[in-house]
CSV table of C-alpha atoms in Angstrom, one decimal:
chain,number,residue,atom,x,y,z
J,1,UNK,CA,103.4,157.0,-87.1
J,2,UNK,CA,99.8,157.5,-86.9
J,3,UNK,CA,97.8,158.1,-83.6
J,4,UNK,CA,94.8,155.6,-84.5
J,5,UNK,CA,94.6,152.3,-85.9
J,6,UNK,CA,92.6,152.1,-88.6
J,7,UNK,CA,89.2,151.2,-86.5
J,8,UNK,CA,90.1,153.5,-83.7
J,9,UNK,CA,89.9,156.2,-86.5
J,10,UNK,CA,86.7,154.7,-87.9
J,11,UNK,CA,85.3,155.8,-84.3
J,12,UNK,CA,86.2,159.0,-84.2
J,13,UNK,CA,85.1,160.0,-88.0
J,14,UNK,CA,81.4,157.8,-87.6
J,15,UNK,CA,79.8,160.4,-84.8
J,16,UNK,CA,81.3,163.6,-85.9
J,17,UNK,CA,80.9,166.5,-88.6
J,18,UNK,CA,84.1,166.1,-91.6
J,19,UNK,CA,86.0,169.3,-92.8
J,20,UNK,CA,87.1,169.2,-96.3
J,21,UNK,CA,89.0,172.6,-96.4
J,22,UNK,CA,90.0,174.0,-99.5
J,23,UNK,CA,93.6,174.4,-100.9
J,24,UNK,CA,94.9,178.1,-100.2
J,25,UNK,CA,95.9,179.4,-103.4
J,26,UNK,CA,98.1,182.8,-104.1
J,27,UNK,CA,97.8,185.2,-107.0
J,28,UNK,CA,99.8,183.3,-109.4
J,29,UNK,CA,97.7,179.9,-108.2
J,30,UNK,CA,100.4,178.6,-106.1
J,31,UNK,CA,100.2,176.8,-103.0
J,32,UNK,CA,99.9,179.7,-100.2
J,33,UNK,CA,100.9,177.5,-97.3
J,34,UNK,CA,100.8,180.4,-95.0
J,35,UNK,CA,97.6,181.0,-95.8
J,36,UNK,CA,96.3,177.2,-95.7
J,37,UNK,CA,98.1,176.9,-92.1
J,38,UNK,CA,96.2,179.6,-90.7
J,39,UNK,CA,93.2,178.6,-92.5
J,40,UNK,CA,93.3,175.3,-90.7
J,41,UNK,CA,93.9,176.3,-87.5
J,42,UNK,CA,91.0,178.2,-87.7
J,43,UNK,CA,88.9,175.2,-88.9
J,44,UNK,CA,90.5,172.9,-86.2
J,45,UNK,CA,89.2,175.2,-83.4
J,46,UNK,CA,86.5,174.0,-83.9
J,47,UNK,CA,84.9,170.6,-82.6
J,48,UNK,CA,84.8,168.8,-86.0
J,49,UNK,CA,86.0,165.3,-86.2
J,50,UNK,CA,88.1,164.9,-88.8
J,51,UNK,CA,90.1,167.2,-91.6
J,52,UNK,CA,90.4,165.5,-95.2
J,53,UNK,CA,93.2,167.7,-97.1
J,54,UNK,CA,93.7,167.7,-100.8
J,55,UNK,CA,90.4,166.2,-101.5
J,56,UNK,CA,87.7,167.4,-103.7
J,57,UNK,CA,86.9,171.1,-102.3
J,58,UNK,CA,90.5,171.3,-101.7
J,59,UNK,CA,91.0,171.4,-105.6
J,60,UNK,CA,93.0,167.8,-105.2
J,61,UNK,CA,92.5,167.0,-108.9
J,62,UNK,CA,94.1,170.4,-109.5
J,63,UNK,CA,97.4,169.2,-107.3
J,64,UNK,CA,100.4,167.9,-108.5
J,65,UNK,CA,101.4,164.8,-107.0
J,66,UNK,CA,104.6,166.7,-105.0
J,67,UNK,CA,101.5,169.6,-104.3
J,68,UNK,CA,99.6,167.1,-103.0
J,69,UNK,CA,102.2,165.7,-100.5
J,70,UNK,CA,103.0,169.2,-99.3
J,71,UNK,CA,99.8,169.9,-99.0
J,72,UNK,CA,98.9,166.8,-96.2
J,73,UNK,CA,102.4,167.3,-94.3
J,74,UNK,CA,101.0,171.0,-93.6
J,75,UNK,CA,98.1,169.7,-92.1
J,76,UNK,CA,99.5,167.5,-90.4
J,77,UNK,CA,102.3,169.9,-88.8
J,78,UNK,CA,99.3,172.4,-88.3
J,79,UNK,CA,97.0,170.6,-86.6
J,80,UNK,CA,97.2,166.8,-86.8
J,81,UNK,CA,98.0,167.2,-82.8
J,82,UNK,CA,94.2,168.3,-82.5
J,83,UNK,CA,92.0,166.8,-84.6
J,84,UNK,CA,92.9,163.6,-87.3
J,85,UNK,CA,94.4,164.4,-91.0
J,86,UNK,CA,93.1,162.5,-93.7
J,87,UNK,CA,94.6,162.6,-97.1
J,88,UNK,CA,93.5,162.0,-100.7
J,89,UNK,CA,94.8,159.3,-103.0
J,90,UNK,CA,93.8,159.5,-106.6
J,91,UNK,CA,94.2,159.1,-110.5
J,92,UNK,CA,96.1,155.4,-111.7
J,93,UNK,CA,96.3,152.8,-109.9
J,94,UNK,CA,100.1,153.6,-109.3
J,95,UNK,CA,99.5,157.2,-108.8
J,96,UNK,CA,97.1,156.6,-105.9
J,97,UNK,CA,99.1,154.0,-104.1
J,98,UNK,CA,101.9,156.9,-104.1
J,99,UNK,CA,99.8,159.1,-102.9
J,100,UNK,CA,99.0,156.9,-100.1
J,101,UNK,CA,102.6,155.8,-99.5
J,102,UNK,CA,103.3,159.7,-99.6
J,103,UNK,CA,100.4,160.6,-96.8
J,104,UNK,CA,101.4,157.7,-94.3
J,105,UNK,CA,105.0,159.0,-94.6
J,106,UNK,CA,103.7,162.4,-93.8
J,107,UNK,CA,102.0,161.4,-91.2
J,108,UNK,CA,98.0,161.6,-92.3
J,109,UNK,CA,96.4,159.1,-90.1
J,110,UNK,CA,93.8,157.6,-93.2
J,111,UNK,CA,93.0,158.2,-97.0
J,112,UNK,CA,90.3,158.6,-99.0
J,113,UNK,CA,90.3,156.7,-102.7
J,114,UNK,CA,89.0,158.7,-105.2
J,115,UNK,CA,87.6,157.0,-108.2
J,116,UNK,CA,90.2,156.4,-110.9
J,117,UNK,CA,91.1,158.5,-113.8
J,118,UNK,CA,88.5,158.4,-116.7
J,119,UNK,CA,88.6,155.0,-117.4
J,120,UNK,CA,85.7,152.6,-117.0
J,121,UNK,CA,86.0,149.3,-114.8
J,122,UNK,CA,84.1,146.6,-114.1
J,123,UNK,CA,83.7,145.3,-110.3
J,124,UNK,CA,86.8,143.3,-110.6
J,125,UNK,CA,88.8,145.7,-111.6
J,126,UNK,CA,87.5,148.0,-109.3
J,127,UNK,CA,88.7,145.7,-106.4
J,128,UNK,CA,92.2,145.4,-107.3
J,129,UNK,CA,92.7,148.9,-107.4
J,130,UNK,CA,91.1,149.3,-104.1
J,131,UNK,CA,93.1,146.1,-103.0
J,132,UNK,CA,96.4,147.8,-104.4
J,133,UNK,CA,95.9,150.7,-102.4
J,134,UNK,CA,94.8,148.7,-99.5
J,135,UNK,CA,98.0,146.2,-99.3
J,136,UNK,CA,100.6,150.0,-100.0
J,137,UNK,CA,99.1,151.6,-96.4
J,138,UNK,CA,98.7,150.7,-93.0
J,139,UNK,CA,96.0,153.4,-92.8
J,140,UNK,CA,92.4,153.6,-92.8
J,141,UNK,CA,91.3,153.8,-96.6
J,142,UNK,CA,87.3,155.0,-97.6
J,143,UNK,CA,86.1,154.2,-100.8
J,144,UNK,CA,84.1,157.0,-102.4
J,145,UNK,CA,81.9,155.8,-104.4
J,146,UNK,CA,80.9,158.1,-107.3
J,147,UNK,CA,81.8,158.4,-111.1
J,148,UNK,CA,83.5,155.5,-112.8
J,149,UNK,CA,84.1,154.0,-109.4
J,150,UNK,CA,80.2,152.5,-108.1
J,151,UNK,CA,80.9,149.6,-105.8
J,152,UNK,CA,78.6,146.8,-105.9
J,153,UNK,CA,77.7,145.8,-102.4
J,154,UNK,CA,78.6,142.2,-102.8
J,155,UNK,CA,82.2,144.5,-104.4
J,156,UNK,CA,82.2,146.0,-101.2
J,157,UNK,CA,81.9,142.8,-98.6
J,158,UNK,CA,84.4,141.4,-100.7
J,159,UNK,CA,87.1,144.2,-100.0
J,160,UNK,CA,86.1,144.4,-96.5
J,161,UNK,CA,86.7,140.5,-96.1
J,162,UNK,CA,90.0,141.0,-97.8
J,163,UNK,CA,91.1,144.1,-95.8
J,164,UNK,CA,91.4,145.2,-92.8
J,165,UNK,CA,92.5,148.6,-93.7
J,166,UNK,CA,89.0,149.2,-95.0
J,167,UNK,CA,87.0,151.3,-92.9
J,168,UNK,CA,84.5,153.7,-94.8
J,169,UNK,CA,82.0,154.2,-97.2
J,170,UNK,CA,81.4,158.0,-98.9
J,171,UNK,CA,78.7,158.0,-101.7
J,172,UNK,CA,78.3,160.3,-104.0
J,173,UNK,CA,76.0,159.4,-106.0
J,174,UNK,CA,72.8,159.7,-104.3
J,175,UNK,CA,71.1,155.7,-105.6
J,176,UNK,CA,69.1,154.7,-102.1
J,177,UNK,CA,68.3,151.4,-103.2
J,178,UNK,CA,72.0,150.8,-103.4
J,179,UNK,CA,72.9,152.7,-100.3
J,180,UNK,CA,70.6,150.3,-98.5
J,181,UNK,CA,72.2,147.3,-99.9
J,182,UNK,CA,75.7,148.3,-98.7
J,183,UNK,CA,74.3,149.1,-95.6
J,184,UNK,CA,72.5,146.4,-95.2
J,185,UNK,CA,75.4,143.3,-95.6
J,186,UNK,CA,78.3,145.5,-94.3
J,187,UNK,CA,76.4,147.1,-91.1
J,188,UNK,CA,78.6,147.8,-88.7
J,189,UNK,CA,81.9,146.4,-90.3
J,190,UNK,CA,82.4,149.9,-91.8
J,191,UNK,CA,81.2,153.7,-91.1
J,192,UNK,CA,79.6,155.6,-93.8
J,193,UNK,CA,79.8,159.4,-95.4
J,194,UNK,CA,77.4,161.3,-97.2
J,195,UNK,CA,79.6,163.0,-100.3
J,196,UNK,CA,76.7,164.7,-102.4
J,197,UNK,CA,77.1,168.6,-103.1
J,198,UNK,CA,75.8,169.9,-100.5
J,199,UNK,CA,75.7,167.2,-98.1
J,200,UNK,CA,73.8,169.3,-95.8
J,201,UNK,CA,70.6,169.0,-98.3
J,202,UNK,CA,70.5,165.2,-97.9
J,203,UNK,CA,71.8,164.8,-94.6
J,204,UNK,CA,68.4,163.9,-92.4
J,205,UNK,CA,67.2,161.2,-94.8
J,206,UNK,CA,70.5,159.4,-95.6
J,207,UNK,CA,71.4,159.0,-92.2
J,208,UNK,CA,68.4,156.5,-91.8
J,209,UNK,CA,70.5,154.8,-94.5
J,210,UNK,CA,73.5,154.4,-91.7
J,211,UNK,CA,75.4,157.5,-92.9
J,212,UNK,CA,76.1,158.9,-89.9
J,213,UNK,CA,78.1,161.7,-91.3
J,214,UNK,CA,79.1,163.8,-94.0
J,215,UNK,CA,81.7,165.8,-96.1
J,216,UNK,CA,80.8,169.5,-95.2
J,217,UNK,CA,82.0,171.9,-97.2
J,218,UNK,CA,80.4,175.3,-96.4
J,219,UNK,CA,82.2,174.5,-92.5
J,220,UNK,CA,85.2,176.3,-94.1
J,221,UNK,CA,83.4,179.5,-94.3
J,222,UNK,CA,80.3,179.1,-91.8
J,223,UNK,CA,81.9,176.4,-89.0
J,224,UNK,CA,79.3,177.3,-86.2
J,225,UNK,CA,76.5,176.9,-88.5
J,226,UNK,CA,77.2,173.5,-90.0
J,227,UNK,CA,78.3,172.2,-86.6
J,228,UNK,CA,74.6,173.2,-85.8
J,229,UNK,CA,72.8,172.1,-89.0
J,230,UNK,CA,74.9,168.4,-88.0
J,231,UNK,CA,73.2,168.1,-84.1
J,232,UNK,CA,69.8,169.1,-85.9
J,233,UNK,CA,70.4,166.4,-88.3
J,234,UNK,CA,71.6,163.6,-85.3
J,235,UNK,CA,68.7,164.3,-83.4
J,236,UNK,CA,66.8,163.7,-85.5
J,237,UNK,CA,64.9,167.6,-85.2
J,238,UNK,CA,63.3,168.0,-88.4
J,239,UNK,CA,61.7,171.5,-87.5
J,240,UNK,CA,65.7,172.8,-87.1
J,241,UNK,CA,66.6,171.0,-89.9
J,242,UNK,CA,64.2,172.4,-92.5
J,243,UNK,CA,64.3,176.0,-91.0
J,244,UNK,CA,68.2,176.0,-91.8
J,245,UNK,CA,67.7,174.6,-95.7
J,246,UNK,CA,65.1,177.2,-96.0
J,247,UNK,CA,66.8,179.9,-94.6
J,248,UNK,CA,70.2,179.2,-95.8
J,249,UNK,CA,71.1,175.6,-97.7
J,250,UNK,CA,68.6,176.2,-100.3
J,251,UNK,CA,69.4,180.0,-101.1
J,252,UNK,CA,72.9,179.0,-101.3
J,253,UNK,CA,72.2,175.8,-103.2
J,254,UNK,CA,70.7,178.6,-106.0
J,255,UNK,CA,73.5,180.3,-105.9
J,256,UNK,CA,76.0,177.2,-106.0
J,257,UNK,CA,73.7,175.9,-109.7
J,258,UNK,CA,74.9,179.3,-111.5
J,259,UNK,CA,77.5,177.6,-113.2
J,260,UNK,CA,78.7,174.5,-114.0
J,261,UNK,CA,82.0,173.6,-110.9
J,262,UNK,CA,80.5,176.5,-108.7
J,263,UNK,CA,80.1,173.3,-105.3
J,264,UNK,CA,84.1,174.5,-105.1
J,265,UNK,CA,84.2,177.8,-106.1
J,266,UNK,CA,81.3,179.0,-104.3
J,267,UNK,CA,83.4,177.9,-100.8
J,268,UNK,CA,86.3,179.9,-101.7
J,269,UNK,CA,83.8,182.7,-102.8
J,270,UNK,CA,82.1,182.3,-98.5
J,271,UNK,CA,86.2,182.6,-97.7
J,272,UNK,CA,86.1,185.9,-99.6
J,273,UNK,CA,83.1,186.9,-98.1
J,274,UNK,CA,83.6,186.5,-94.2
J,275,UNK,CA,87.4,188.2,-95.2
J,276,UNK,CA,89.1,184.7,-95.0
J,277,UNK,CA,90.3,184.3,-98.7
J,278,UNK,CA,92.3,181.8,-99.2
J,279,UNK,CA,92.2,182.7,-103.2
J,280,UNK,CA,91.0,181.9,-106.3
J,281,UNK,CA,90.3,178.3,-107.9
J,282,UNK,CA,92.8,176.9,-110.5
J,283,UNK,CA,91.2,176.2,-114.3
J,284,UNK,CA,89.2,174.6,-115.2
J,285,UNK,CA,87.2,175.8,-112.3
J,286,UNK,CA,85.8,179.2,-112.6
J,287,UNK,CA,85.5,182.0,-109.6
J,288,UNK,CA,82.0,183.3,-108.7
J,289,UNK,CA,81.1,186.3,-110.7
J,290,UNK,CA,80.8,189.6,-108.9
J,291,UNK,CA,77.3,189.4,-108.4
J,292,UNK,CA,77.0,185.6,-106.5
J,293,UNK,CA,79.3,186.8,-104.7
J,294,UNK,CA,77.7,189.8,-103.3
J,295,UNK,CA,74.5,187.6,-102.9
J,296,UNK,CA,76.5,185.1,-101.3
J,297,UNK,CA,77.8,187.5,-98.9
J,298,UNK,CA,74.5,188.6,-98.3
J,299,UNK,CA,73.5,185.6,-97.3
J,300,UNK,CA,75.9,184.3,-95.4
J,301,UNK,CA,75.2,188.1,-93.2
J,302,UNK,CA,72.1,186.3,-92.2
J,303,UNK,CA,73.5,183.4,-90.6
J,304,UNK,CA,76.9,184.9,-89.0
């Protein structure tokens, strides 16, 4: 049974920095639970607001459906008791209503819909496969818009009128003009996440666009920093905010462009770095070559 109802969990995510951890991994590519419950207990000693397991940097489109349910009911036995689980629901239309059916019976407290498999859709098809998803779950669902999935704001209002359950907006795509039009007929009916790669870099400006938070990935390897770069970025302190993307962000950014799926590899590689590994990425990602990751862990010596 989950802790918060769906707008009670809308509350807690709006004001406060969001781990996406990645998926643990042993040598064969397994799931290293071990490893992933340790790694999260770690992470959840920290004061971030809300965990999102099996989602992008976590290698979710990597995960088995079965993987994927294991993979939320170890969160949630780890550390659900401290800070909110979220899960990942994804693929078909079927497939992601079992994956939410499978993370409320775990006991994940929302989900986040990830666009659908390859195929294209228009608006209304868009909305019943958000409305299937909706009507499977009592939890919280976010819409990330991104890919094959780009929610027209009128799309949007029209899901929200319909469901309850709706309670968050994640873009990744980066279209301001569009950002502002969700933003602006939805206001306060939803709360709204910044999903770029790296969220960091577009962080300040967005959240004059109501996205009050963000998907931070490098928190799995440098917690203390990000929870820092996020209070530069809430109050608003440009001067902090810049000083970090020059000194860190944008070198790491450099490294990240390398090669093509590096925004999830390059996490693991900061795990391998600070002597946290939680392994290496499943195909068709790639792991950082020897030498980003000895620049990596050079930088990433300047901020620890």
């Amino acid at each position: 049974m989950a802790k918060y109802t769906p707008q009670e969990l809308a509350n807690v995510l709006k004001d406060g920095l969001l781990s996406f951890p990645v998926t643990s991994f042993d040598a064969e590519l397994q799931f290293d639970e071990e490893n992933y419950r340790k790694h999260l207990a770690w992470q959840a000693s920290f004061p971030v607001a809300g965990l999102f397991a099996a989602g992008g940097t976590g290698e979710g489109f990597s995960l088995t459906p079965a993987e994927s349910e294991r993979v939320v009911r170890a969160a949630v036995e780890e550390v659900g008791g401290t800070v909110p689980v979220l899960a990942s629901a994804g693929g078909s239309t079927a497939q992601a209503v079992e994956n939410a059916r499978a993370a409320e019976a775990a006991g994940a407290e929302g989900i986040l819909l990830l666009p659908p498999y390859l195929t294209e859709a228009d608006q209304g098809g868009l909305i019943d496969h958000v409305s299937a998803v909706c009507q499977s779950t009592s939890l919280g669902v976010i819409i990330y818009n991104r890919a094959n999935a780009i929610y027209k704001d009128t799309t949007v209002a029209t899901l929200a009128d319909r469901h309850e359950n709706l309670i968050g907006f994640k873009d990744g795509v980066g279209d301001l003009e569009h950002d502002a039009r969700v933003y602006a007929k939805l206001g306060d009916r939803l709360f709204y996440l910044g999903g770029l790669p790296t969220a960091e870099t577009f962080a300040l400006p967005l959240l004059q666009l109501g996205m009050s938070t963000y998907s931070s990935a490098m928190y799995n390897f440098v917690p203390q920093f990000a929870l820092d770069f996020y209070q530069d970025v809430r109050n608003l302190d440009r001067v902090a905010v810049n000083k970090k993307l020059n000194d860190f962000v944008i070198p790491y950014l450099d490294i990240r462009d390398r090669a093509k799926g590096y925004a999830v590899s390059i996490v693991k590689g900061g795990l391998d770095a600070i002597g946290r590994s939680a392994g290496g990425v499943r195909p068709p990602l790639q792991n950082l070559a020897p030498q980003d990751l000895a620049d990596l862990k050079s930088l990433i010596a300047t901020v620890s």
